[in-house]
């Protein structure tokens, strides 16, 4: 009996220890997901940032990082970065001077920041990013749509879908929220020139310019006389800055101060009777004078028809444009420059937001079609680098969901076995305590209660 009780006690202790280990393992930061996943192609790119020799990309609500073996080109492989649990990543930005990466949550009003190791964002199980949560507001539900960083002023501008624009100052140990512009429409894009009092934000219908480094904002639609469709900013080595705005029907405009704007459409082939619409703008961060643009023509008044036009490049700050591809079949809605490689650019389209490891050497229209991805398609139509070797787009399946780490899984298995053993021991003990029937002589059945006879 004592041996059985000791066994039950031991099994109970094992069960409690295994359950405790599993719970603690599941609660540890970063252990709720599987080991970092590596892919060779990204299929649903929403944002990107360059910094510290790395390229950071938001793809399908996750953050990926990679380093290219060839300078200027995108990495051939991407590693998933561990982010806070339940956070859907919607935006990313880098403060390269201080080595800080910022991500915006698409499913909450908050951003997160983490120090970037010299080799890039830590992805190993023993060196996870130490994310610090920075809440924006608790009064409105929504998420972050874009982030822009001014590393000189230590300012971070955050665009949201339901709460307008936020201005935060990074003071090192924390971030201070000191300005907000309330808007009744989502912020689509924010850009900021480092060290200059020049920051712009656009919604679907309006353009806003920052004053006093974002302490206040003014609407400047009247200055561009159109609807903004794309933004980009270039910062030269001597402190000169230029902001570019793409419009719905006036092509490209540029400014050095946000007040005086000039048209910059030479070489974009404006067709009489049509409206030149800009779909995307991008600046090479290593060559501020190199700018890329994708355009379409709009026809009609009551019913507007869009005809994709071209992807073009300027090497003189949009003074003149040189077509890179004029036979577009679909509109290019985002451009990713190959840093330092003049004329090499990656393109995301209305049918695809996929990104391969290097730009294709063929024309956009000749790119092979692939199966669409849920959301906005999934085939790549990208690249313009004449003479470059053609590279086929390859991909690996990106795992979805989360898996328990092996330590937690083993703990729960042990807990299950211990629970079965405990149940078996308890049942056996209870059965052993049941009273046994009283028997007569050996081999005879139970004693019968003989009736009492009165022989008198």
PDB file of N, CA and C in Angstrom, residues 42-47 57-64 88-90:
ATOM      1  N   UNK A  42       9.563  36.284 -52.087  1.00  0.00           N
ATOM      2  CA  UNK A  42       8.488  36.861 -51.287  1.00  0.00           C
ATOM      3  C   UNK A  42       7.287  37.099 -52.188  1.00  0.00           C
ATOM      4  N   UNK A  43       6.111  36.766 -51.692  1.00  0.00           N
ATOM      5  CA  UNK A  43       4.940  36.722 -52.549  1.00  0.00           C
ATOM      6  C   UNK A  43       3.923  37.829 -52.312  1.00  0.00           C
ATOM      7  N   UNK A  44       4.027  38.555 -51.212  1.00  0.00           N
ATOM      8  CA  UNK A  44       2.998  39.560 -50.911  1.00  0.00           C
ATOM      9  C   UNK A  44       3.642  40.753 -50.208  1.00  0.00           C
ATOM     10  N   UNK A  45       4.583  41.397 -50.880  1.00  0.00           N
ATOM     11  CA  UNK A  45       5.379  42.475 -50.294  1.00  0.00           C
ATOM     12  C   UNK A  45       4.521  43.719 -50.110  1.00  0.00           C
ATOM     13  N   UNK A  46       4.576  44.300 -48.895  1.00  0.00           N
ATOM     14  CA  UNK A  46       3.795  45.484 -48.573  1.00  0.00           C
ATOM     15  C   UNK A  46       4.654  46.681 -48.201  1.00  0.00           C
ATOM     16  N   UNK A  47       5.868  46.443 -47.743  1.00  0.00           N
ATOM     17  CA  UNK A  47       6.742  47.552 -47.363  1.00  0.00           C
ATOM     18  C   UNK A  47       8.166  47.031 -47.324  1.00  0.00           C
ATOM     19  N   UNK A  57      11.848  43.495 -45.268  1.00  0.00           N
ATOM     20  CA  UNK A  57      10.648  43.458 -46.096  1.00  0.00           C
ATOM     21  C   UNK A  57       9.476  42.939 -45.275  1.00  0.00           C
ATOM     22  N   UNK A  58       8.337  43.601 -45.426  1.00  0.00           N
ATOM     23  CA  UNK A  58       7.085  43.116 -44.846  1.00  0.00           C
ATOM     24  C   UNK A  58       6.373  42.298 -45.911  1.00  0.00           C
ATOM     25  N   UNK A  59       6.126  41.043 -45.598  1.00  0.00           N
ATOM     26  CA  UNK A  59       5.501  40.142 -46.555  1.00  0.00           C
ATOM     27  C   UNK A  59       4.439  39.313 -45.837  1.00  0.00           C
ATOM     28  N   UNK A  60       3.195  39.496 -46.241  1.00  0.00           N
ATOM     29  CA  UNK A  60       2.126  38.705 -45.655  1.00  0.00           C
ATOM     30  C   UNK A  60       1.982  38.863 -44.159  1.00  0.00           C
ATOM     31  N   UNK A  61       2.235  40.069 -43.633  1.00  0.00           N
ATOM     32  CA  UNK A  61       2.098  40.306 -42.203  1.00  0.00           C
ATOM     33  C   UNK A  61       3.289  39.878 -41.375  1.00  0.00           C
ATOM     34  N   UNK A  62       4.358  39.412 -42.016  1.00  0.00           N
ATOM     35  CA  UNK A  62       5.571  39.003 -41.319  1.00  0.00           C
ATOM     36  C   UNK A  62       6.740  39.882 -41.757  1.00  0.00           C
ATOM     37  N   UNK A  63       7.788  39.886 -40.933  1.00  0.00           N
ATOM     38  CA  UNK A  63       8.986  40.660 -41.229  1.00  0.00           C
ATOM     39  C   UNK A  63      10.103  39.713 -41.632  1.00  0.00           C
ATOM     40  N   UNK A  64      10.749  40.032 -42.772  1.00  0.00           N
ATOM     41  CA  UNK A  64      11.870  39.235 -43.257  1.00  0.00           C
ATOM     42  C   UNK A  64      13.101  40.125 -43.400  1.00  0.00           C
ATOM     43  N   UNK A  88       0.480  41.600 -36.422  1.00  0.00           N
ATOM     44  CA  UNK A  88       0.538  41.553 -37.882  1.00  0.00           C
ATOM     45  C   UNK A  88       1.348  42.760 -38.337  1.00  0.00           C
ATOM     46  N   UNK A  89       2.496  42.521 -38.923  1.00  0.00           N
ATOM     47  CA  UNK A  89       3.383  43.615 -39.315  1.00  0.00           C
ATOM     48  C   UNK A  89       2.831  44.281 -40.568  1.00  0.00           C
ATOM     49  N   UNK A  90       2.687  45.615 -40.506  1.00  0.00           N
ATOM     50  CA  UNK A  90       2.155  46.349 -41.642  1.00  0.00           C
ATOM     51  C   UNK A  90       3.117  47.342 -42.243  1.00  0.00           C
TER      52      UNK A  90
END
